[in-house]
Coordinates of C-alpha atoms (C1' of nucleotides) in Angstrom, one line a residue:
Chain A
X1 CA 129.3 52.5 92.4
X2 CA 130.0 56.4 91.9
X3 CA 127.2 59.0 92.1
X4 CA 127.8 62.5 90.9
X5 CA 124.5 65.3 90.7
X6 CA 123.2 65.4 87.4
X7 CA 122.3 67.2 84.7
X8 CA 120.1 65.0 82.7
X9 CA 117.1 64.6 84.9
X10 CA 113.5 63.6 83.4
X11 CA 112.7 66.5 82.3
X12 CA 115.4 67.3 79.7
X13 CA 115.1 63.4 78.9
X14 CA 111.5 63.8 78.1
X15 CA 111.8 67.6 76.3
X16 CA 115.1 66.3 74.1
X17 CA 112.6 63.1 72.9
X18 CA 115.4 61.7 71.6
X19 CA 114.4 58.1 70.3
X20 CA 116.8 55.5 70.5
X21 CA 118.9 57.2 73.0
X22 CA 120.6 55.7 75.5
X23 CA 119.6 57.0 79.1
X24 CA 119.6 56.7 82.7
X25 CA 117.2 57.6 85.1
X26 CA 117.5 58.0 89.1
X27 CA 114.3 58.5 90.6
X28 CA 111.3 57.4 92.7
X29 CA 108.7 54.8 91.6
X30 CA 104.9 56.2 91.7
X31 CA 103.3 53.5 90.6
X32 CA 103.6 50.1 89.2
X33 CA 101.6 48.1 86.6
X34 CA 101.6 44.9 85.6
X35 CA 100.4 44.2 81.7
X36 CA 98.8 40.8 80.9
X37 CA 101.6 40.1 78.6
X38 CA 103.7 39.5 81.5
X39 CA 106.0 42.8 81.9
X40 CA 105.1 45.9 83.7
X41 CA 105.0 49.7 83.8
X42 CA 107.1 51.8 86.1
X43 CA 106.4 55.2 86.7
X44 CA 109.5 57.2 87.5
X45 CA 109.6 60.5 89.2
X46 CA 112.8 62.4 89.9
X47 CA 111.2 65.8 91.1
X48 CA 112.0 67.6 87.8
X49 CA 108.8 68.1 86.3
X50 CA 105.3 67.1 86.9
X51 CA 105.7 64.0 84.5
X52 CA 107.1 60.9 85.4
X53 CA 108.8 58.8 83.1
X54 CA 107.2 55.4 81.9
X55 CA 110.0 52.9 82.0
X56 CA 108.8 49.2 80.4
X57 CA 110.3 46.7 82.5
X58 CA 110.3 43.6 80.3
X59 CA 109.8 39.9 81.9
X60 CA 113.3 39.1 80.1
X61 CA 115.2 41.7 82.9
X62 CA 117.2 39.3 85.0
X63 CA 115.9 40.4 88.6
X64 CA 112.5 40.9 87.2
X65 CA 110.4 38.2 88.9
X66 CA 113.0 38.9 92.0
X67 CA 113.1 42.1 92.2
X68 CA 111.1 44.3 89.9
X69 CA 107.8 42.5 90.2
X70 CA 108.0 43.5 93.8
X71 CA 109.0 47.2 93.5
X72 CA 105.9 49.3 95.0
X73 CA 105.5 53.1 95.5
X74 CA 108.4 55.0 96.6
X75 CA 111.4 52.4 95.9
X76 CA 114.3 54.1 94.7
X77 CA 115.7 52.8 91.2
X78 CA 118.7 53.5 89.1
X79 CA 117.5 52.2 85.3
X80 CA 119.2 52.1 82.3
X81 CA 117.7 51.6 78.5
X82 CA 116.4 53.2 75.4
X83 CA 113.8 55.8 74.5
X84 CA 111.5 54.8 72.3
X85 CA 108.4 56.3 71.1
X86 CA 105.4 55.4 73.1
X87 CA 102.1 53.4 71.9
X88 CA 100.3 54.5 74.9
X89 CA 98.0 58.0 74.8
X90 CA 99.0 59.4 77.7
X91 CA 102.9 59.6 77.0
X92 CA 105.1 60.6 73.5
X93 CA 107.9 58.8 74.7
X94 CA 109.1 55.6 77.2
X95 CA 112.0 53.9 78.6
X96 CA 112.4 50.3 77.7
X97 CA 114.3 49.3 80.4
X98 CA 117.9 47.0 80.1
X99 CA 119.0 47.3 83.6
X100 CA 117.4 48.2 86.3
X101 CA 118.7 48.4 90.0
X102 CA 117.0 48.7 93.3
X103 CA 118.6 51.1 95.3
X104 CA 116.4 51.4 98.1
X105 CA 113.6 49.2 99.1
X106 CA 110.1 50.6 101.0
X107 CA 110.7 47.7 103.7
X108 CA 107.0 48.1 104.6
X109 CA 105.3 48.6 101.9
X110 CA 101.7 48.5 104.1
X111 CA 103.7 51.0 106.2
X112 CA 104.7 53.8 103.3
X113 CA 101.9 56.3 103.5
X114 CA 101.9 57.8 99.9
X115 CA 99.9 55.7 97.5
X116 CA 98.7 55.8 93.9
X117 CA 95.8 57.9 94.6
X118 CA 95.3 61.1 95.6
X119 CA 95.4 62.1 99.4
X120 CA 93.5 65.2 101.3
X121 CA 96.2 67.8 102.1
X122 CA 95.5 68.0 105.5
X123 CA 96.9 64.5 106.1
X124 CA 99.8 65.6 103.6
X125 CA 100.9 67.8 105.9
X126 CA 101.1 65.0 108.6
X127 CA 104.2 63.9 106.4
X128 CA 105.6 66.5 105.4
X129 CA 108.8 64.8 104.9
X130 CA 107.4 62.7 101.7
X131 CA 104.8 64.8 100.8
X132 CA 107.4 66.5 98.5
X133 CA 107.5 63.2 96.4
X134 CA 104.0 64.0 95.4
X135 CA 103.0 66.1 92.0
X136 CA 101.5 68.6 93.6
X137 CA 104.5 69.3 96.3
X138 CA 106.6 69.3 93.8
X139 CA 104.6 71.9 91.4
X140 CA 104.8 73.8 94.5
X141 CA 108.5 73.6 95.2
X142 CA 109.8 74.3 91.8
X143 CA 107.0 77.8 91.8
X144 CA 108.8 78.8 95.0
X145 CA 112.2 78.5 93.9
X146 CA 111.1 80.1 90.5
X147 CA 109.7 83.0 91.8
X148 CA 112.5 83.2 94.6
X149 CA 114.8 83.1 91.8
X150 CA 112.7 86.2 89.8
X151 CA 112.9 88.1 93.3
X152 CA 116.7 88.2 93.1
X153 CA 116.4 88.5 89.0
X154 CA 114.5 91.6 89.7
X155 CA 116.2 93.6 92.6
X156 CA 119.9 92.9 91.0
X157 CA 118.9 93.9 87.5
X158 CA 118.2 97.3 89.1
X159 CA 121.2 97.5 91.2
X160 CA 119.6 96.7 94.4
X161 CA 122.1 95.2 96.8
X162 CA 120.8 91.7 98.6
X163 CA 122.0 92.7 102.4
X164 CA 121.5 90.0 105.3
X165 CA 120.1 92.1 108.5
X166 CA 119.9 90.1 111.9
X167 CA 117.9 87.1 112.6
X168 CA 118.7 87.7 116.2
X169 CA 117.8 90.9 117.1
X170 CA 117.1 93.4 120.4
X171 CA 114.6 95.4 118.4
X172 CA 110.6 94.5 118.6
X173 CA 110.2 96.5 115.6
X174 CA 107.3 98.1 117.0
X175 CA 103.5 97.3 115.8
X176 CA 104.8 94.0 114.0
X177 CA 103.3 91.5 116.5
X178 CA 104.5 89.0 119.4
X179 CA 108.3 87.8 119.6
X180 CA 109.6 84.8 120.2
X181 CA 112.5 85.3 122.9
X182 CA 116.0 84.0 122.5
X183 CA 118.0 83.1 125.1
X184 CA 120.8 80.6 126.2
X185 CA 119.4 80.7 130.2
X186 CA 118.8 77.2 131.7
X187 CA 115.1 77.6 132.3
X188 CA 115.1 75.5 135.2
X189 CA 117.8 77.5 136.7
X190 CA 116.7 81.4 135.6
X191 CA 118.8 84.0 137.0
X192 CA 117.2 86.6 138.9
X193 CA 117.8 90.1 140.3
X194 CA 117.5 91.6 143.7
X195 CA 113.6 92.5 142.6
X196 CA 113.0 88.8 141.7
X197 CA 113.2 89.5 138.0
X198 CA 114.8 87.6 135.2
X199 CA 118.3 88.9 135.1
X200 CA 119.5 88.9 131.6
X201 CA 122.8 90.6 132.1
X202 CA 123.8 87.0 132.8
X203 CA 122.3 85.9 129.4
X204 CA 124.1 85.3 126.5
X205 CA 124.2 89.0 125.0
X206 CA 123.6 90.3 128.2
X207 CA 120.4 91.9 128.0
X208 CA 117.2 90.5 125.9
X209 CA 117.1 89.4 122.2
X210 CA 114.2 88.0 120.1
X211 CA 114.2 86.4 116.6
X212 CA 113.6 89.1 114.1
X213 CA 110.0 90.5 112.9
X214 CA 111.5 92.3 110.5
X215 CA 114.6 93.5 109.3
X216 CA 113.5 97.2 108.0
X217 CA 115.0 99.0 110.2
X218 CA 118.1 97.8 109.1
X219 CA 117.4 97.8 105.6
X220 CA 116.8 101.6 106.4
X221 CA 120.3 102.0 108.0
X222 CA 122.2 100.4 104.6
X223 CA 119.9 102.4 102.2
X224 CA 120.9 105.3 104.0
X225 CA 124.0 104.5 102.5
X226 CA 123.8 102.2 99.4
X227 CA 120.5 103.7 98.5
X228 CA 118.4 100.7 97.0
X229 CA 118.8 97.5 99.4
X230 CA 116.5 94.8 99.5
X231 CA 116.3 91.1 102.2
X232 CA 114.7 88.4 101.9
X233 CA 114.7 85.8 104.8
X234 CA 112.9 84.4 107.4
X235 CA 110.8 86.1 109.9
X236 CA 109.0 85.2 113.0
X237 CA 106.0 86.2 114.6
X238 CA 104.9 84.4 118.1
X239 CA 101.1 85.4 117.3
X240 CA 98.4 82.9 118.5
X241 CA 97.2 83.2 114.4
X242 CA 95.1 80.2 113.3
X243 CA 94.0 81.1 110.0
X244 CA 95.2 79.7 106.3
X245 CA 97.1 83.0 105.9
X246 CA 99.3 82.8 109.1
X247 CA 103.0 81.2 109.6
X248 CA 105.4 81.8 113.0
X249 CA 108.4 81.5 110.5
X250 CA 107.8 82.7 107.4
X251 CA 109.6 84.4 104.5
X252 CA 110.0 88.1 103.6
X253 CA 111.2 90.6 100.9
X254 CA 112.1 94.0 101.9
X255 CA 113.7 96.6 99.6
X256 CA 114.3 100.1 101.0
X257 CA 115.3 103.0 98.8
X258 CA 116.8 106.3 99.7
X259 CA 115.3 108.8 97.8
X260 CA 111.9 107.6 97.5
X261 CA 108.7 108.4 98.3
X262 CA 105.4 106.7 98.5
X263 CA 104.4 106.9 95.0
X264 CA 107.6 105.7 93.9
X265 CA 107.3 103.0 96.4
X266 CA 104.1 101.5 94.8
X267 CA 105.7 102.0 91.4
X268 CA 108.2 99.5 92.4
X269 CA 105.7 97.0 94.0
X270 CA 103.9 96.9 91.2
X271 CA 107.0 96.2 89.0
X272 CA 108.0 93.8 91.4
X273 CA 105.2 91.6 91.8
X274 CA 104.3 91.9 87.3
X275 CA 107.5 90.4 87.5
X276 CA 106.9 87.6 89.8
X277 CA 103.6 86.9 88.1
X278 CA 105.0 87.1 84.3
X279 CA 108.4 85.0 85.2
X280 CA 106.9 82.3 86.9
X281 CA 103.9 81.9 84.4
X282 CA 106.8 81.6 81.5
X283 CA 109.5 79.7 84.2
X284 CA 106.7 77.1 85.6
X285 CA 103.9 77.0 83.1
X286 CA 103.6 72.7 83.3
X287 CA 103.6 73.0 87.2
X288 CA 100.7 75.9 86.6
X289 CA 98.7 74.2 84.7
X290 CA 99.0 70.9 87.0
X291 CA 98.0 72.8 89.8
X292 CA 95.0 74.4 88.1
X293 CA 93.9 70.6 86.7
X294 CA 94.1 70.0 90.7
X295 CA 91.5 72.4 91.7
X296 CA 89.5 73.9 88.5
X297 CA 87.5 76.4 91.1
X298 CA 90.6 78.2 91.5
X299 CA 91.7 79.9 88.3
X300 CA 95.3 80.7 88.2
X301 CA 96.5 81.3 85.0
X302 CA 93.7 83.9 83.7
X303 CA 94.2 86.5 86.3
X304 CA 98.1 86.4 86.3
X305 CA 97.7 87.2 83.0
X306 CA 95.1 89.8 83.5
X307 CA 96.9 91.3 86.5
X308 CA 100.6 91.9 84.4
X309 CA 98.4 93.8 82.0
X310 CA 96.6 96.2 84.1
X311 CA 97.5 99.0 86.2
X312 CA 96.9 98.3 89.6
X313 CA 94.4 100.1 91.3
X314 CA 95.1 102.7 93.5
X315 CA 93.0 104.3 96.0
X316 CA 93.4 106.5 99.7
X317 CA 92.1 105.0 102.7
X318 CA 89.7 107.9 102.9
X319 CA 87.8 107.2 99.5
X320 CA 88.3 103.3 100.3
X321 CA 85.6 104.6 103.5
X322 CA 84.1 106.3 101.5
X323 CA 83.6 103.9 98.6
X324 CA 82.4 101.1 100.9
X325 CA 79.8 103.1 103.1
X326 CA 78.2 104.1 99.6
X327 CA 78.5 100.2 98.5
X328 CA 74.8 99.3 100.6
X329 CA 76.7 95.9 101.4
X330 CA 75.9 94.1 104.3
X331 CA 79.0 94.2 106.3
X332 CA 79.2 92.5 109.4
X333 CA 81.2 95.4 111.2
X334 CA 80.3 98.7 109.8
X335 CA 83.0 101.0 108.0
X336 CA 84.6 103.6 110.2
X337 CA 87.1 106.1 109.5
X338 CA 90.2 105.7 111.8
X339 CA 89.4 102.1 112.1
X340 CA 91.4 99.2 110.3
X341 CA 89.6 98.2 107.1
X342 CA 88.1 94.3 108.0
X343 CA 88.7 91.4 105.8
X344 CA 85.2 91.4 104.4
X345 CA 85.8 95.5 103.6
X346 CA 89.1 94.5 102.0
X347 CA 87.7 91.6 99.8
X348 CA 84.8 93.5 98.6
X349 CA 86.8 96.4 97.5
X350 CA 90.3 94.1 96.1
X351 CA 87.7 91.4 94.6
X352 CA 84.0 92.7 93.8
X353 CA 84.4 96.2 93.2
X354 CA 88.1 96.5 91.1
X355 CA 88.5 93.0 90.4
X356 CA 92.4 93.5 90.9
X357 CA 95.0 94.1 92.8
X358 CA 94.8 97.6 94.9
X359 CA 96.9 99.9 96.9
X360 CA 95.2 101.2 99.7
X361 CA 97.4 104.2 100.9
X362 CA 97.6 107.1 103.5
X363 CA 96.1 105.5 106.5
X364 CA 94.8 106.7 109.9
X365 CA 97.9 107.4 112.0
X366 CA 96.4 106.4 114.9
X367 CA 96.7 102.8 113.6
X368 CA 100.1 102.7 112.0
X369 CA 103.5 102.8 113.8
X370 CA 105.9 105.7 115.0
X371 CA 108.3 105.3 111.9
X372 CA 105.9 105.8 108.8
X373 CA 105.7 109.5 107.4
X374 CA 103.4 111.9 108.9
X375 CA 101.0 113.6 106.0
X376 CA 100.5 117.2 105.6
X377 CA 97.1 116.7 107.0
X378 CA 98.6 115.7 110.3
X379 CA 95.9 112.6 110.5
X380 CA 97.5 110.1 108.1
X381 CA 100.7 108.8 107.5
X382 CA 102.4 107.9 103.9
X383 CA 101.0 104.1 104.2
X384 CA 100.3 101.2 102.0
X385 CA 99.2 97.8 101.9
X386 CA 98.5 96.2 98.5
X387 CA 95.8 93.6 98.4
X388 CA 95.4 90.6 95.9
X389 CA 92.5 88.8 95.1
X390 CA 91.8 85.5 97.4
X391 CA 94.9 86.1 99.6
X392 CA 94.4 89.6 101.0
X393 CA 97.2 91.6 101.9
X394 CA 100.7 90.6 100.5
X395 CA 102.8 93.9 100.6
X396 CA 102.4 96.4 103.6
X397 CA 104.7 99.1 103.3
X398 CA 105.8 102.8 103.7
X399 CA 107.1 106.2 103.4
X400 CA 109.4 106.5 106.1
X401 CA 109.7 109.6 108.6
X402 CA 112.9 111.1 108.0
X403 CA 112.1 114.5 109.7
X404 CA 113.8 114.3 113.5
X405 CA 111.5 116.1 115.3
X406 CA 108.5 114.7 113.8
X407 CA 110.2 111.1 114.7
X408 CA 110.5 111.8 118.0
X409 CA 106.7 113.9 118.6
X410 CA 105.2 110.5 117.2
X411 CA 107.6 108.4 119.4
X412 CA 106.3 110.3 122.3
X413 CA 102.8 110.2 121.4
X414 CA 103.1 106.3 121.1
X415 CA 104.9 106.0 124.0
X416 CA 108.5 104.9 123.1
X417 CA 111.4 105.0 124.5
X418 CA 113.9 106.6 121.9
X419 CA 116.6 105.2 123.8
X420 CA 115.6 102.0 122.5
X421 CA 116.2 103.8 118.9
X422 CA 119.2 105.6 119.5
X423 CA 120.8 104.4 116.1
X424 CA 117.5 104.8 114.2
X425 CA 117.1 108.2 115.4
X426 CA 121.1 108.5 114.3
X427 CA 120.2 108.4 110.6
X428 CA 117.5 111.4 111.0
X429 CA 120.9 113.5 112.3
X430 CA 123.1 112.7 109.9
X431 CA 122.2 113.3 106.3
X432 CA 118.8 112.0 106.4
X433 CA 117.0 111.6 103.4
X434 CA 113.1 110.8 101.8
X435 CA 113.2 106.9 101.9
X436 CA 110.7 104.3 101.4
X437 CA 110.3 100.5 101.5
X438 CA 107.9 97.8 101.8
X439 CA 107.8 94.0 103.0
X440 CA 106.1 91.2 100.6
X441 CA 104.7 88.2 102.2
X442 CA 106.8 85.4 99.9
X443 CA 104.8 82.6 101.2
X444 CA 101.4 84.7 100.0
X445 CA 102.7 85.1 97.1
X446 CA 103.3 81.3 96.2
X447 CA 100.0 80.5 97.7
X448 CA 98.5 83.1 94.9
X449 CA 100.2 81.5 92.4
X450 CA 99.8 77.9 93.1
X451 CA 96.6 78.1 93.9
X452 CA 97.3 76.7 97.2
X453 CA 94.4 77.3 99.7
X454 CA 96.6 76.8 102.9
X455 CA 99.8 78.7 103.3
X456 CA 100.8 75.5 105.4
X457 CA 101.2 74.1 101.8
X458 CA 103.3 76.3 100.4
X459 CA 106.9 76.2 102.4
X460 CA 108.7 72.3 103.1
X461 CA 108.1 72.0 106.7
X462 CA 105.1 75.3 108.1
X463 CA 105.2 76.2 111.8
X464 CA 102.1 77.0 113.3
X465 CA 100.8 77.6 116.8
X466 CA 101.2 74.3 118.3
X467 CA 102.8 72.4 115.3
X468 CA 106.0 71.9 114.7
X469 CA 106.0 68.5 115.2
X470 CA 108.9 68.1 111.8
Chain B
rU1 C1' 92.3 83.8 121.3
rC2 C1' 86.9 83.7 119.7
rC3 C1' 82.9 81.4 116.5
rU4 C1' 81.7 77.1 113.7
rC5 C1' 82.2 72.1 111.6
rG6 C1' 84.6 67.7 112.1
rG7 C1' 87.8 63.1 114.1
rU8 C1' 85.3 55.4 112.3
rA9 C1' 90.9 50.2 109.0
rG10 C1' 97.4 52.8 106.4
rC11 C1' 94.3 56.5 103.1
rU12 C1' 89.2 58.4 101.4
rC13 C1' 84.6 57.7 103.4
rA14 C1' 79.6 55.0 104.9
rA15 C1' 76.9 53.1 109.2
rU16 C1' 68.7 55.1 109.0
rU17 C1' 65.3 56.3 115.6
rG18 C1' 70.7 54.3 120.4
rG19 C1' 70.5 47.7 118.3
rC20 C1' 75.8 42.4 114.7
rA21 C1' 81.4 48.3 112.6
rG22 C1' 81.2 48.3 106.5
rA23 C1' 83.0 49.8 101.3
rG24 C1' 86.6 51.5 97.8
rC25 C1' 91.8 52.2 97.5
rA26 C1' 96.6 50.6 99.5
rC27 C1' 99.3 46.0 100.9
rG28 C1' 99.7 40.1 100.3
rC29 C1' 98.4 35.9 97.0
rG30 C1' 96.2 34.1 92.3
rG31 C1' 94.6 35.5 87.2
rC32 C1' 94.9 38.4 82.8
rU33 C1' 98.8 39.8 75.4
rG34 C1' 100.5 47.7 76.1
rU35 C1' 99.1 49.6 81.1
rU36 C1' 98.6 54.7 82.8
rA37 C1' 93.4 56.4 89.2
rA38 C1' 94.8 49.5 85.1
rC39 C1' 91.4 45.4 85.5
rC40 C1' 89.1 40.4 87.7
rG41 C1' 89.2 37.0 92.0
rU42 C1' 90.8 36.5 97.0
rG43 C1' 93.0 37.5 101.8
rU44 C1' 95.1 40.5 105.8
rG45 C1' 93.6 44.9 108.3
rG46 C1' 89.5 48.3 114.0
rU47 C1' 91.1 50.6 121.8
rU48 C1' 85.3 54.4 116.3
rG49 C1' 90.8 61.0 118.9
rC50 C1' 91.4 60.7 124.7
rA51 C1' 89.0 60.5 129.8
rG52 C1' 84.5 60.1 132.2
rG53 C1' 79.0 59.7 132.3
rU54 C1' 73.7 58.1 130.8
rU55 C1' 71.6 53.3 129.1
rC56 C1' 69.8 46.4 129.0
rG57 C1' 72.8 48.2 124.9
rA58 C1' 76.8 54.1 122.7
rG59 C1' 80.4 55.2 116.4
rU60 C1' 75.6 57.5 117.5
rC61 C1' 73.3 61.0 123.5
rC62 C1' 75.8 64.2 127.7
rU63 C1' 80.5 66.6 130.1
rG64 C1' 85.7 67.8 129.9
rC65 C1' 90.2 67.6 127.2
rC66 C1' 93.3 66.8 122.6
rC67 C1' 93.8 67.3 117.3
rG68 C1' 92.2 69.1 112.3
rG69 C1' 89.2 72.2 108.7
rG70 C1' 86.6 76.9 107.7
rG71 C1' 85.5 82.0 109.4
rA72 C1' 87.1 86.3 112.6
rG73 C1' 90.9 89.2 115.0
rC74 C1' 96.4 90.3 114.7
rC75 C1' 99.5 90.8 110.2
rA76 C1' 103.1 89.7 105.6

RNA sequence: UCCUCGGUAGCUCAAUUGGCAGAGCACGCGGCUGUUAACCGUGUGGUUGCAGGUUCGAGUCCUGCCCGGGGAGCCA
């Protein structure tokens, strides 16, 4: 038997509704029913759609007693027949089935852990290698590659070019968090120095390298020369974070411009992510929906729709203070200037106060890194995070210092050694220029528009502090 | 990492004051004239997270550890 991809998967089958057809269908079976008139119901899923197909297995089917009476959740099928219109409510159309091969059993069907119902998330994530054969996975999956998809859509209809900076990398990126080291040593066999220390000149690259935290810098380097660049690939961060909003290896967009300051920055953002809300609302609307059916607390669709047709807000750091010490909330840690902003500051401001997203710019410099813009006030720097409703942050980003002495005051001040930035400090000599850019957290993003509580359920296989057990 | 709640059958959960470890679903078998969380009957299924302790007796109380949820911090 040949096998080629196809084209015509469930989903066109069920949108063409073409009765009397002839089709075929490759998929999974969800469930199987048995009707007292001595046939059954398959339910076929291929991953194209929420929907499965209803294919009516009919006692005359020469392997049905053998074969198709015995099919149970998660069997593999091949089945070939004729759409027909459907009697039943829940379905316009059906498969009545003329041939229908097993291609691969469940040998265990006590054993296979997805069933019929519904199952908490939590133990979902337990198997994450079938969990994507559930609805709800596969809402998920198709939002992430529809709004990955708008991400590229977006950048290359303005002439942003997509550039791939290092995954390895012997920059810490200052003030991003932990790294996870890289290194080809035998760690049962480390070589050392004459002080005892780990030599890495014997290493693979001959001196220390981590996985990336960020690949700015080096968007800043090919902006400086291509002027609008955006990536968008993993990153990793070797912080101890438990928390619903935290992955080790997760998945950023960073555009750079030349020529571009902070307000222009936030202009963009905001373009950017009304894009990623309005595409995937039109792109996924089905998987939307399903996911809001899931979990009717969480309303998805009405603030998408609210959020592409407002401006978002926009607000300093300084009337942000200002704002919440005149609130009379009951914070648990009071607001202080030259402090970061807490969670329950950031949700009373993005969610109770403005109801909307918000840019919070021009923080404290004391709490930003060396490479964002010093202000003309001399205390803050041209910095901003944008917050979203339920999620929190999911864009922090900057105006970037171009001047060379200021650049290497604040990398004194913070105690850095600028021979660690030689190349960085390069671009401020020759022909530096105003640039800006900003990182989105992708994962964030799909969480916001699924609807997904845990960003564990939002990307195949998460890593987590002690879990990466698949 | 800190705070907090939890861990009982493959899954979701119950078990009163410390007193025989249960139900639904799944799966097997039988039944049923179109089902769709199918239904009816029936059967299989347990080291109560792990290791100690208290007690005549521990799922239940105590100590330590492991794992998971929520909150906080760090951030995207």
């Amino acid at each position: 038997m040949k096998y080629v991809a196809r084209a015509n998967r469930i989903k066109n089958i069920l949108s063409t509704a073409n009765i009397g057809a002839s089709v075929k269908i490759q998929g999974w079976v969800r469930s199987r029913r048995d009707s007292k008139g001595g046939f059954s119901f398959l339910d076929i899923s291929d991953g194209s759609c929420v929907a499965g197909i209803q294919v009516i297995a009919d006692r005359s089917l020469p392997n049905y007693d053998s074969e198709v009476k015995h099919l149970t959740t998660g069997c593999s099928v091949e089945i070939e027949g004729n759409l027909q219109k459907s009697p039943g409510t829940k379905q316009q159309v059906e498969v009545l089935a003329k041939r229908i091969n097993v291609i691969g059993w469940v040998d265990n069907p006590t054993a296979y852990p997805l069933q019929k119902k519904r199952h908490s998330l939590e133990f979902l994530r337990e198997i994450a290698h079938l969990r994507a054969r559930t609805r709800t996975f596969g809402a998920v999956s198709r939002i992430r590659n529809s709004l990955s998809n708008a991400t590229h859509n977006f950048f290359q209809s303005r002439g942003f070019l997509y550039i791939h900076t290092p995954i390895i990398t012997p920059s810490d990126c200052e003030g991003a968090g932990e790294l996870f080291r890289v290194t080809a040593i035998e760690l049962d066999n480390v070589p050392k120095n004459s002080n005892g220390e780990v030599d890495f000149r014997q290493d693979f690259f001959g001196r220390p390298v981590f996985l990336t935290v960020s690949g700015q810098l080096y968007a800043e380097a090919y902006a400086s020369a291509l002027t609008n660049v955006y990536t968008f690939g993993p990153t990793f961060r070797a912080d101890n974070s438990n928390t619903p909003r935290h992955l080790a290896e997760f998945w950023m967009v960073e555009p750079e411009m030349a020529f571009c300051d902070l307000e222009g920055d936030m202009d963009l953002a905001e373009s950017y992510v009304k894009h990623l809300f309005r595409s995937v609302l039109e792109d996924c609307t089905e998987d939307i929906e399903f996911l809001e059916r899931l979990t009717p607390e969480t309303k998805i669709i009405e603030p998408l729709t609210r959020f592409i047709d407002s401006e978002f807000e926009r607000i300093s750091y300084t009337e942000a203070v200002k704002l919440l010490e005149q609130s009379h909330q009951p914070f648990e840690v009071p607001v202080k200037w030259g402090t970061n902003l807490q969670s329950e500051h950031e949700r009373f401001l993005c969610e109770k106060y403005f109801g909307k997203p918000i840019f919070i710019f021009n923080y404290p410099k004391q709490i930003k890194p060396f490479y964002m813009r010093v202000n003309e006030d001399n205390k803050t720097v041209a910095a901003m995070d944008l917050l979203i409703p339920r999620i929190g942050e999911i864009i922090g980003g900057s105006q970037r210092e171009e001047r060379l002495d200021v650049l290497q005051e604040r990398m004194r001040e913070l105690n850095i050694d600028p021979r660690d930035y030689w190349w960085y400090i390069d671009l401020r000599r020759f022909g530096s220029v105003p640039h800006s850019g900003f990182g989105l957290g992708f994962d964030r993003v799909v969480q916001f528009v699924s609807g997904m509580r845990n960003i564990r359920d939002v990307i195949p296989f998460p890593r987590t502090p002690n879990s990466a057990e698949l």
